[in-house]
Coordinates of C-alpha atoms in Angstrom, one line a residue:
Chain A
M24 CA 0.0 -0.1 -0.1
S25 CA 1.5 3.4 -1.0
L26 CA 1.5 6.4 1.2
L27 CA -1.1 8.0 -1.0
N28 CA -3.4 5.0 -0.5
F29 CA -3.0 5.4 3.4
F30 CA -4.1 8.9 3.1
Q31 CA -7.2 8.0 1.0
N32 CA -8.1 4.9 2.7
D33 CA -7.9 5.7 6.3
K34 CA -11.5 7.1 6.6
E35 CA -13.8 4.9 8.6
I36 CA -16.4 3.2 6.6
N37 CA -19.1 4.5 8.8
D38 CA -18.0 8.2 8.5
P39 CA -20.9 10.2 6.9
F40 CA -20.0 11.9 3.6
G41 CA -18.5 15.2 4.1
A42 CA -18.1 15.0 7.8
P43 CA -15.2 17.2 8.6
G44 CA -12.0 16.0 10.4
T45 CA -12.8 12.3 10.8
G46 CA -10.3 9.5 10.6
N47 CA -7.3 8.4 12.7
S48 CA -4.3 10.9 12.9
A49 CA -2.0 9.0 15.1
F50 CA 0.3 7.9 12.3
I51 CA 0.3 11.4 10.8
S52 CA 1.5 12.7 14.4
S53 CA 4.1 10.3 14.6
V54 CA 5.5 11.5 11.2
T55 CA 5.3 15.2 12.5
I56 CA 7.4 14.3 15.5
I57 CA 10.0 12.4 13.6
V58 CA 10.2 15.2 11.0
I59 CA 10.8 17.9 13.8
L60 CA 13.5 15.7 15.7
F61 CA 15.1 15.0 12.3
S62 CA 15.1 18.6 11.3
W63 CA 16.4 19.6 14.8
W64 CA 19.3 17.1 14.4
L65 CA 20.0 18.1 10.8
A66 CA 20.3 21.8 11.6
T67 CA 22.7 21.1 14.3
E68 CA 24.7 18.4 12.5
L69 CA 25.1 20.8 9.5
E70 CA 26.0 23.5 12.0
L71 CA 23.4 25.8 10.5
V72 CA 22.8 27.3 14.0
R73 CA 25.3 27.8 16.7
P74 CA 24.9 25.4 19.7
L75 CA 24.4 28.3 22.0
F76 CA 21.1 29.0 20.2
L77 CA 20.3 25.4 19.3
P78 CA 22.1 22.7 21.1
S79 CA 22.0 19.4 19.2
P80 CA 19.7 16.4 20.5
G81 CA 22.9 14.6 21.6
M82 CA 23.9 17.6 23.7
V83 CA 20.7 17.7 25.3
F84 CA 20.6 14.0 25.9
A85 CA 24.1 14.1 27.4
K86 CA 22.9 16.8 29.7
F87 CA 20.0 14.6 30.6
I88 CA 22.3 11.8 31.6
K89 CA 24.5 14.1 33.5
V90 CA 21.8 16.2 35.4
S91 CA 19.7 13.1 36.2
C92 CA 23.1 11.5 37.6
F93 CA 22.2 8.5 35.6
N94 CA 25.7 6.8 35.9
H95 CA 25.8 7.5 39.6
Y96 CA 22.4 5.8 40.3
W97 CA 23.2 3.1 37.8
E98 CA 26.4 2.2 39.6
T99 CA 24.6 2.5 42.9
L100 CA 22.2 0.0 41.8
L101 CA 25.0 -2.5 40.5
L102 CA 26.7 -2.0 43.9
M103 CA 23.4 -2.9 45.6
I104 CA 23.0 -6.1 43.6
G105 CA 26.6 -7.0 44.2
S106 CA 27.8 -6.7 40.5
A107 CA 30.0 -3.7 41.1
S108 CA 32.5 -3.0 43.9
E109 CA 32.4 0.9 44.0
V110 CA 30.3 4.0 42.7
A111 CA 32.8 5.8 40.6
S112 CA 30.8 8.6 39.2
E113 CA 29.7 11.8 41.2
C114 CA 26.1 13.0 41.3
E115 CA 26.6 16.4 39.8
G116 CA 23.1 17.4 39.0
F117 CA 22.2 21.0 38.3
S118 CA 21.7 23.9 40.7
E119 CA 22.8 21.5 43.5
N120 CA 20.0 18.9 42.8
P121 CA 19.8 16.0 40.5
L122 CA 17.0 16.1 38.0
H123 CA 14.5 13.9 39.9
Q124 CA 14.7 16.4 42.8
H125 CA 13.8 19.1 40.5
I126 CA 10.9 17.2 39.1
L127 CA 9.7 16.1 42.5
W128 CA 9.7 19.7 43.8
S129 CA 7.7 21.0 40.8
L130 CA 5.2 18.0 41.0
Y131 CA 4.8 18.8 44.6
R132 CA 4.1 22.4 43.9
V133 CA 1.8 21.8 41.0
F134 CA -0.2 19.0 42.7
T135 CA -0.7 20.5 45.9
S136 CA -2.1 23.7 44.2
F137 CA -4.1 21.4 42.0
F138 CA -5.7 19.4 44.8
L139 CA -6.5 22.6 46.7
A140 CA -8.1 24.0 43.6
V141 CA -10.1 20.8 43.0
V142 CA -11.6 20.8 46.6
T143 CA -12.5 24.4 46.3
A144 CA -13.2 25.4 42.9
I145 CA -15.5 22.6 42.1
P146 CA -17.9 22.9 45.0
I147 CA -17.8 26.8 44.4
G148 CA -18.4 26.4 40.7
I149 CA -21.3 24.2 41.4
A150 CA -22.8 26.5 43.9
M151 CA -22.4 29.3 41.4
G152 CA -24.4 27.2 38.9
M153 CA -27.1 26.1 41.4
S154 CA -27.7 29.4 43.2
R155 CA -27.9 33.1 42.1
Y156 CA -26.5 34.1 45.6
A157 CA -23.4 32.2 45.2
R158 CA -23.1 33.3 41.7
G159 CA -23.6 37.0 42.7
V160 CA -20.9 36.5 45.3
F161 CA -18.2 34.7 43.4
D162 CA -18.6 36.0 39.9
P163 CA -17.1 39.5 40.3
P164 CA -13.8 38.3 41.9
L165 CA -13.4 35.3 39.6
E166 CA -14.1 37.2 36.4
F167 CA -12.0 40.1 37.6
Y168 CA -8.8 38.1 38.3
R169 CA -9.1 35.4 35.8
P170 CA -7.8 37.3 32.7
I171 CA -4.8 38.7 34.6
P172 CA -1.5 37.0 33.8
P173 CA 0.0 35.2 37.0
L174 CA 3.3 37.2 36.4
A175 CA 1.4 40.3 37.2
Y176 CA 0.3 39.3 40.7
L177 CA 3.4 37.4 41.4
P178 CA 5.0 40.3 43.3
L179 CA 1.8 40.3 45.5
T180 CA 2.1 36.8 46.4
I181 CA 5.8 37.4 47.5
I182 CA 4.6 40.4 49.6
W183 CA 1.8 38.3 51.2
F184 CA 3.4 35.0 51.5
G185 CA 7.1 35.7 51.5
I186 CA 9.6 33.6 49.7
G187 CA 8.5 30.2 51.0
D188 CA 6.6 27.7 49.0
S189 CA 3.2 28.9 50.1
G190 CA 3.3 31.8 47.8
K191 CA 4.2 29.6 44.9
I192 CA 1.4 27.3 45.7
F193 CA -1.0 30.1 46.0
L194 CA 0.0 31.4 42.5
I195 CA -0.5 28.0 40.8
F196 CA -3.7 27.5 42.8
L197 CA -5.2 30.7 41.4
A198 CA -4.1 29.6 37.9
C199 CA -5.9 26.3 38.2
F200 CA -8.9 27.6 40.1
A201 CA -10.6 29.7 37.4
P202 CA -10.9 27.1 34.7
M203 CA -12.3 24.5 37.1
A204 CA -14.8 26.8 38.8
I205 CA -16.0 28.0 35.3
S206 CA -16.4 24.6 33.9
A207 CA -18.2 23.2 37.1
R208 CA -20.6 26.3 36.7
A209 CA -21.3 25.6 33.2
G210 CA -21.4 21.8 33.8
V211 CA -24.5 22.3 36.3
R212 CA -26.4 23.5 33.2
S213 CA -25.7 20.5 31.1
C214 CA -28.7 18.3 32.2
S215 CA -31.8 19.0 30.3
I216 CA -35.1 20.4 32.0
E217 CA -36.8 17.2 30.9
Q218 CA -34.2 15.0 32.8
I219 CA -34.8 17.1 35.9
H220 CA -38.6 16.9 35.4
A221 CA -38.4 13.2 34.9
A222 CA -36.6 12.7 38.2
Y223 CA -39.2 14.7 40.0
S224 CA -42.0 12.7 38.5
M225 CA -40.3 9.6 39.9
G226 CA -40.4 11.0 43.3
A227 CA -37.0 12.7 43.7
S228 CA -36.4 15.1 46.3
R229 CA -34.5 18.4 45.5
A230 CA -31.4 17.0 46.9
Q231 CA -31.8 13.7 45.1
V232 CA -32.1 15.7 41.7
I233 CA -28.9 17.6 42.5
W234 CA -27.0 14.5 43.5
H235 CA -28.3 12.0 41.0
V236 CA -29.1 14.1 37.9
V237 CA -27.4 17.7 38.0
L238 CA -24.1 16.6 39.3
K239 CA -23.9 13.4 37.1
A240 CA -24.7 15.4 34.0
A241 CA -22.1 18.0 35.1
M242 CA -19.4 15.3 35.2
P243 CA -17.9 15.6 31.5
E244 CA -17.8 19.4 31.9
I245 CA -16.0 19.2 35.3
L246 CA -13.5 16.7 34.0
T247 CA -12.7 19.0 31.1
G248 CA -12.2 21.7 33.5
I249 CA -9.8 19.7 35.5
R250 CA -7.8 18.8 32.2
I251 CA -7.6 22.5 31.4
A252 CA -6.7 23.4 34.9
I253 CA -3.8 21.0 35.1
A254 CA -2.3 22.4 32.1
F255 CA -2.7 25.9 33.4
G256 CA -0.7 24.7 36.6
W257 CA 2.3 23.8 34.5
T258 CA 2.0 27.0 32.5
T259 CA 2.3 29.0 35.6
L260 CA 4.9 26.7 37.3
V261 CA 8.1 28.5 35.9
A262 CA 6.7 31.9 36.9
A263 CA 5.9 30.6 40.4
E264 CA 9.5 29.2 40.8
M265 CA 11.1 32.4 39.4
V266 CA 11.6 33.8 42.9
A267 CA 13.8 32.3 45.5
A268 CA 13.0 28.6 44.9
K269 CA 16.0 26.2 45.4
A270 CA 14.7 23.2 43.3
G271 CA 12.2 22.8 40.6
I272 CA 12.2 22.3 36.8
G273 CA 11.4 26.0 36.5
V274 CA 14.2 26.9 38.7
M275 CA 16.5 24.6 36.7
V276 CA 15.4 26.3 33.5
L277 CA 15.8 30.0 34.9
N278 CA 19.3 29.3 36.3
A279 CA 20.4 27.6 33.2
A280 CA 19.2 30.5 31.1
R281 CA 21.3 32.8 33.5
F282 CA 24.5 30.9 32.5
L283 CA 23.5 30.5 28.9
A284 CA 23.3 26.7 29.2
T285 CA 20.8 26.5 26.4
D286 CA 21.1 22.5 26.4
I287 CA 19.7 22.4 30.0
V288 CA 17.0 25.0 29.1
F289 CA 15.9 22.6 26.4
L290 CA 16.1 19.7 28.7
G291 CA 13.7 21.5 31.3
I292 CA 11.3 22.5 28.5
I293 CA 11.0 18.9 27.3
V294 CA 10.7 17.5 30.8
I295 CA 7.8 20.0 31.6
G296 CA 6.2 19.1 28.3
L297 CA 6.4 15.3 28.7
I298 CA 5.1 15.4 32.3
A299 CA 2.1 17.6 31.2
L300 CA 1.5 15.3 28.2
F301 CA 1.5 12.3 30.5
F302 CA -1.0 13.8 32.9
D303 CA -3.2 14.9 30.0
A304 CA -3.2 11.5 28.5
L305 CA -4.0 10.1 32.0
M306 CA -7.0 12.6 32.3
R307 CA -8.3 11.6 28.8
W308 CA -8.3 7.9 30.0
A309 CA -10.0 8.8 33.1
E310 CA -12.7 10.7 30.9
R311 CA -13.2 7.5 28.9
I312 CA -13.7 5.5 32.1
L313 CA -15.7 7.9 34.1
V314 CA -17.8 9.6 31.4
P315 CA -18.2 7.4 28.5
W316 CA -21.3 9.0 27.5
K317 CA -19.5 12.3 26.9
G318 CA -20.5 13.7 23.5
Y319 CA -23.8 11.7 23.3
V320 CA -27.0 12.9 24.6
Chain B
M30 CA -68.0 6.7 37.2
D31 CA -65.8 8.6 39.4
S32 CA -63.3 10.8 37.7
A33 CA -59.7 10.2 39.0
L34 CA -58.2 13.4 37.8
K35 CA -60.3 16.6 37.2
L36 CA -59.4 19.9 35.8
K37 CA -61.9 22.7 36.6
D38 CA -61.9 26.1 34.8
I39 CA -58.2 26.1 34.2
C40 CA -56.7 29.3 32.9
M41 CA -53.0 29.7 32.5
V42 CA -51.4 33.2 31.7
F43 CA -47.8 33.6 31.0
S44 CA -46.6 37.1 31.6
S45 CA -43.2 38.0 30.3
S46 CA -40.7 39.7 32.5
G47 CA -41.4 43.1 31.0
G48 CA -44.8 43.2 32.5
G49 CA -46.3 45.9 30.2
P50 CA -49.6 45.6 28.6
G51 CA -49.9 43.1 25.8
T52 CA -46.9 41.0 26.9
S53 CA -48.8 38.4 28.6
V54 CA -49.9 35.3 26.7
T55 CA -53.0 33.2 27.5
A56 CA -51.9 29.7 27.1
L57 CA -55.1 28.1 28.2
E58 CA -58.6 29.5 28.8
N59 CA -61.5 27.9 30.7
V60 CA -60.1 24.3 30.3
N61 CA -62.5 21.6 31.8
L62 CA -61.6 17.9 31.6
D63 CA -62.3 14.7 33.4
F64 CA -60.2 11.7 33.3
Q65 CA -62.2 8.5 33.9
P66 CA -60.3 5.4 35.0
E67 CA -58.8 3.5 32.0
E68 CA -59.3 6.3 29.6
F69 CA -56.8 7.0 26.8
I70 CA -57.2 10.8 26.2
V71 CA -55.3 12.3 23.2
A72 CA -54.9 16.0 22.9
L73 CA -54.5 17.1 19.2
G74 CA -53.9 20.6 17.9
A75 CA -51.6 22.9 15.9
S76 CA -48.4 24.2 17.7
G77 CA -49.1 26.9 20.3
C78 CA -52.5 25.6 21.3
G79 CA -51.5 24.9 24.9
K80 CA -51.2 21.0 24.6
T81 CA -47.8 21.0 26.4
T82 CA -48.9 23.6 28.9
L83 CA -51.9 21.3 29.9
L84 CA -49.4 18.4 30.3
N85 CA -47.1 20.4 32.4
L86 CA -50.1 21.4 34.6
L87 CA -51.2 17.9 35.0
A88 CA -47.6 16.7 35.8
G89 CA -47.4 19.5 38.4
F90 CA -44.5 21.2 36.6
L91 CA -46.6 24.4 36.3
Q92 CA -49.3 25.9 38.6
P93 CA -52.5 27.1 36.9
T94 CA -53.1 30.9 37.1
S95 CA -56.7 30.2 38.1
G96 CA -58.8 27.0 38.5
S97 CA -58.2 23.8 40.1
I98 CA -56.6 20.4 39.2
T99 CA -57.5 17.5 41.7
L100 CA -56.5 14.0 41.7
H101 CA -59.0 12.0 43.8
D102 CA -60.1 15.3 45.3
N103 CA -56.6 16.2 46.4
P104 CA -55.2 19.2 44.7
V105 CA -52.2 18.7 42.5
I106 CA -49.4 21.0 43.8
G107 CA -46.2 19.4 42.3
P108 CA -44.8 16.4 40.4
G109 CA -45.2 13.0 42.1
M110 CA -45.0 9.4 41.3
D111 CA -48.7 8.9 40.9
R112 CA -48.3 10.7 37.5
G113 CA -45.5 9.3 35.1
V114 CA -44.1 11.3 32.3
V115 CA -42.6 10.3 28.9
F116 CA -41.1 13.2 27.1
Q117 CA -40.6 14.0 23.6
K118 CA -37.0 13.8 23.7
H119 CA -36.3 10.7 25.7
A120 CA -34.9 12.4 28.9
L121 CA -33.1 9.3 29.9
F122 CA -29.8 9.4 32.0
P123 CA -26.9 8.6 29.8
W124 CA -24.7 7.7 32.8
L125 CA -27.0 4.8 33.6
N126 CA -27.6 1.8 31.3
V127 CA -31.0 0.6 30.4
I128 CA -32.1 -1.4 33.3
E129 CA -30.5 1.2 35.8
N130 CA -32.5 4.0 34.1
I131 CA -35.7 2.1 34.5
A132 CA -35.2 1.1 38.1
F133 CA -34.0 4.9 38.9
G134 CA -37.3 5.9 40.5
L135 CA -37.3 2.8 42.8
K136 CA -33.6 3.4 43.7
L137 CA -34.6 6.9 45.0
Q138 CA -37.3 5.3 47.3
G139 CA -34.4 3.1 48.8
I140 CA -35.8 -0.2 47.4
D141 CA -33.0 -2.8 47.5
E142 CA -31.4 -3.7 44.3
K143 CA -32.8 -7.2 43.8
K144 CA -36.5 -6.0 44.3
R145 CA -36.1 -3.0 42.0
Y146 CA -34.4 -4.8 39.2
A147 CA -37.1 -7.4 39.4
V148 CA -39.8 -4.6 38.7
A149 CA -37.6 -3.1 36.1
E150 CA -37.1 -6.3 34.4
A151 CA -40.9 -6.9 34.1
N152 CA -41.4 -3.5 32.5
L153 CA -38.4 -4.0 30.2
N154 CA -40.2 -7.3 29.0
L155 CA -43.3 -5.3 28.6
V156 CA -41.8 -2.9 26.1
G157 CA -39.9 -5.7 24.4
L158 CA -36.4 -4.7 25.2
A159 CA -35.3 -7.7 27.4
D160 CA -32.1 -8.3 25.2
F161 CA -30.9 -4.7 25.8
R162 CA -30.8 -4.9 29.7
T163 CA -27.3 -3.5 30.1
H164 CA -26.9 -1.5 27.1
P165 CA -25.8 2.1 27.5
I166 CA -28.8 4.3 26.3
Y167 CA -26.9 6.3 23.8
Q168 CA -26.3 3.2 21.7
L169 CA -30.1 2.6 21.3
S170 CA -32.1 4.0 18.4
G171 CA -34.7 6.6 18.9
G172 CA -37.6 4.2 19.2
M173 CA -35.8 2.0 21.7
Q174 CA -35.0 5.1 23.8
Q175 CA -38.7 6.0 23.9
R176 CA -39.4 2.3 25.0
V177 CA -37.0 2.7 27.9
G178 CA -38.7 5.9 28.8
L179 CA -42.1 4.3 28.7
A180 CA -40.8 1.4 30.8
R181 CA -39.2 3.9 33.3
A182 CA -42.4 5.9 33.7
L183 CA -44.1 2.7 34.3
T184 CA -41.8 1.4 37.0
C185 CA -43.0 3.9 39.7
D186 CA -46.5 2.5 39.0
P187 CA -48.3 5.7 38.3
E188 CA -52.0 5.9 38.0
I189 CA -51.7 8.1 35.2
L190 CA -49.2 8.1 32.2
L191 CA -48.7 11.5 30.7
M192 CA -47.1 11.4 27.2
D193 CA -45.8 14.6 25.5
E194 CA -45.5 13.9 21.9
P195 CA -43.3 10.7 22.6
L196 CA -43.4 9.6 18.9
G197 CA -42.9 13.0 17.3
A198 CA -39.2 12.4 16.7
L199 CA -39.6 8.8 15.3
D200 CA -39.7 7.7 11.6
A201 CA -43.2 6.7 10.3
F202 CA -42.5 2.9 10.5
T203 CA -41.2 3.0 14.0
R204 CA -44.0 5.2 14.9
E205 CA -46.8 2.8 13.9
T206 CA -45.0 0.0 15.8
M207 CA -44.9 2.3 18.9
Q208 CA -48.5 3.3 18.6
E209 CA -49.4 -0.5 18.8
L210 CA -46.9 -1.1 21.6
I211 CA -48.3 1.8 23.7
L212 CA -51.9 0.5 23.1
K213 CA -50.8 -3.0 24.3
V214 CA -49.1 -1.5 27.4
W215 CA -52.2 0.5 28.1
K216 CA -54.4 -2.5 27.7
E217 CA -52.1 -4.5 29.9
T218 CA -51.6 -1.9 32.8
R219 CA -55.0 -0.2 32.5
K220 CA -53.4 3.3 33.4
I221 CA -55.0 6.5 32.6
V222 CA -53.1 7.9 29.5
F223 CA -52.8 11.6 28.4
F224 CA -51.1 11.5 25.1
I225 CA -50.2 14.7 22.9
T226 CA -49.8 14.4 19.2
H227 CA -49.6 16.4 16.0
S228 CA -50.7 13.6 13.9
V229 CA -54.6 13.3 13.3
E230 CA -54.2 9.6 12.4
E231 CA -52.3 8.7 15.5
A232 CA -54.8 10.4 17.7
L233 CA -57.7 8.8 16.1
F234 CA -56.1 5.5 16.2
M235 CA -55.2 5.7 19.9
A236 CA -57.7 7.7 21.7
T237 CA -60.8 6.6 23.6
K238 CA -61.3 10.3 24.2
L239 CA -59.9 12.9 21.7
I240 CA -59.8 16.5 22.5
V241 CA -59.2 19.0 19.8
M242 CA -57.5 22.2 20.8
S243 CA -57.0 25.5 19.2
P244 CA -54.6 28.4 19.8
R245 CA -54.8 31.9 21.0
P246 CA -56.1 31.4 23.6
G247 CA -55.5 27.7 24.0
R248 CA -58.8 26.0 24.5
I249 CA -60.7 22.7 23.9
T250 CA -63.0 23.1 20.8
H251 CA -64.2 19.5 20.1
E252 CA -64.4 16.2 21.8
Y253 CA -64.7 12.8 20.4
D254 CA -65.4 9.4 21.9
L255 CA -63.6 6.8 20.0
Q256 CA -62.9 3.1 20.0
F257 CA -60.5 2.5 17.1
G258 CA -57.6 1.7 19.6
E259 CA -60.0 -0.9 21.4
R260 CA -61.0 -2.4 18.0
F261 CA -57.2 -2.9 17.2
L262 CA -56.6 -4.6 20.5
E263 CA -59.5 -6.9 19.6
D264 CA -58.7 -8.0 16.0
G265 CA -54.9 -6.5 15.8
N266 CA -55.1 -5.2 12.2
A267 CA -53.9 -1.6 12.4
R268 CA -53.9 -0.8 8.7
Q269 CA -57.3 -2.1 8.2
I270 CA -58.6 0.2 11.0
K271 CA -56.8 3.2 9.6
S272 CA -58.3 2.7 6.2
D273 CA -61.8 2.1 7.4
P274 CA -64.4 4.4 6.0
D275 CA -65.4 5.4 9.5
F276 CA -61.9 6.2 10.5
I277 CA -61.3 8.3 7.3
K278 CA -64.6 10.2 7.7
V279 CA -63.6 11.4 11.3
R280 CA -60.1 12.1 10.1
E281 CA -61.3 14.4 7.4
E282 CA -63.7 16.0 9.8
I283 CA -60.9 16.9 12.2
L284 CA -58.5 17.8 9.5
S285 CA -61.1 20.3 8.2
I286 CA -61.6 21.8 11.7
I287 CA -57.9 22.4 12.2
H288 CA -57.4 23.7 8.7
G289 CA -60.4 26.0 9.1
E290 CA -59.0 27.4 12.0
E291 CA -55.6 28.0 10.3
V292 CA -57.3 29.7 7.6
D293 CA -59.3 32.1 9.9
E294 CA -55.9 32.7 11.7
L295 CA -54.4 33.7 8.4
E296 CA -57.1 36.1 7.6
V297 CA -56.7 37.7 10.8
Q298 CA -53.2 38.2 10.5
I299 CA -53.6 39.5 6.8
R300 CA -56.1 42.1 8.1

């Protein structure tokens, strides 16, 4: 089968004529990724760009081995199972920490903020959808702060919370809060009035209607909000770690930029991207399990 | 015979939020209607004649501006299990499968799983969907979804079944099958049915009592006592009944009433 055939035949037989954007795109995405990596490699191999601006994939990978202390941990492992007698390599890391420490600190900050946002934003969003009082109270502050870039109120969080972790967590929390609250609020409106009427006709109390109908119908939107929020969390991470953080992927990238260590900047960006991608995939999987009816009514 | 459900001098006026003169709409004016046990009442009329408003009043989703609705002499003040509703769009819960949807009302009452599934199962068989017990409802066809909706409404064992154009969104073939199914279910369960439709043929075929409604203000203009549905249940040939000269005669009579109203309406608008 030629490549042309692939592009013509990949449409599902059941797809309606003229339906836009149908068919599987996984193969095309793989090609895109390979093309990007290859162009990157080729540009550095032919020395079209100086390594200061664009380090080669090999350089970034070498930095990954170095910063993650791969050799050190590998030898430690060998020592533990008795196939080596000593650990020869030092653990250098970067900014006084090996890569996994940076990752763990960032994960800690992002997920603490994220879970704080889940337990506050979703109930508040639901309340906003359910009651005009809650909407009246929470709507002005939410709509006011939502479009402000986190960098703008970063100084405030330092003034309020100092340079410890609480300010960073607060900053990421604010970034996660708005999308979750807004989607939970919108989600409350997802069930049709007929579904609510049907429940009342079957003897449901108001509480039962809220629990068994309104909240269930809101689930797809709430999960979408969670997915958007966690991406926002990663977006805000570097800003949050700009001030006085000792470890974290954001710190790593910022320090590397200070020393023009472009390869480590690349490494940090790739690590953040991969982690975010992983959690997004996890959320998509959770959506398929939890709300299989999404998109059908 | 004692009437189970009684509507007395019902008026329903919707006033828009502006509140100025001429902004209120009289959806129903002086509607009187008695529901006798085992009656199959069909409301027929053009859009805007207040059919759905009438159903919403009976279901308790609306309260009348004036007049009274009583069920065995108790005023109807809200929705309740004694009146089951089947909607035009299925209004099922996509997060539950077929049997869970049907058993939903019993679950709310705290009836244990075994018992509620037994009742649900019986109703599932009644509507002929036994093979689709654990299917997700979004994988069912429109006709099947309406069958689940019917089984769900029956599960709380209501005295009255309110059906708001339940077959309006179905294709003609499915529609005829569903008409026959609903008649059979009605015969089996002996519920009072209130059924709304746009289709004159459907109305004639199913009703024991047909009320023709006309718009602006919504009111009942004609009432017919019919027995085509009961004849079908006796001899089982729907097409023969629908092509019967008696059937065609009433059909044309009602069509000319509705058409006549539309012509009057048009003349008013042109003037």
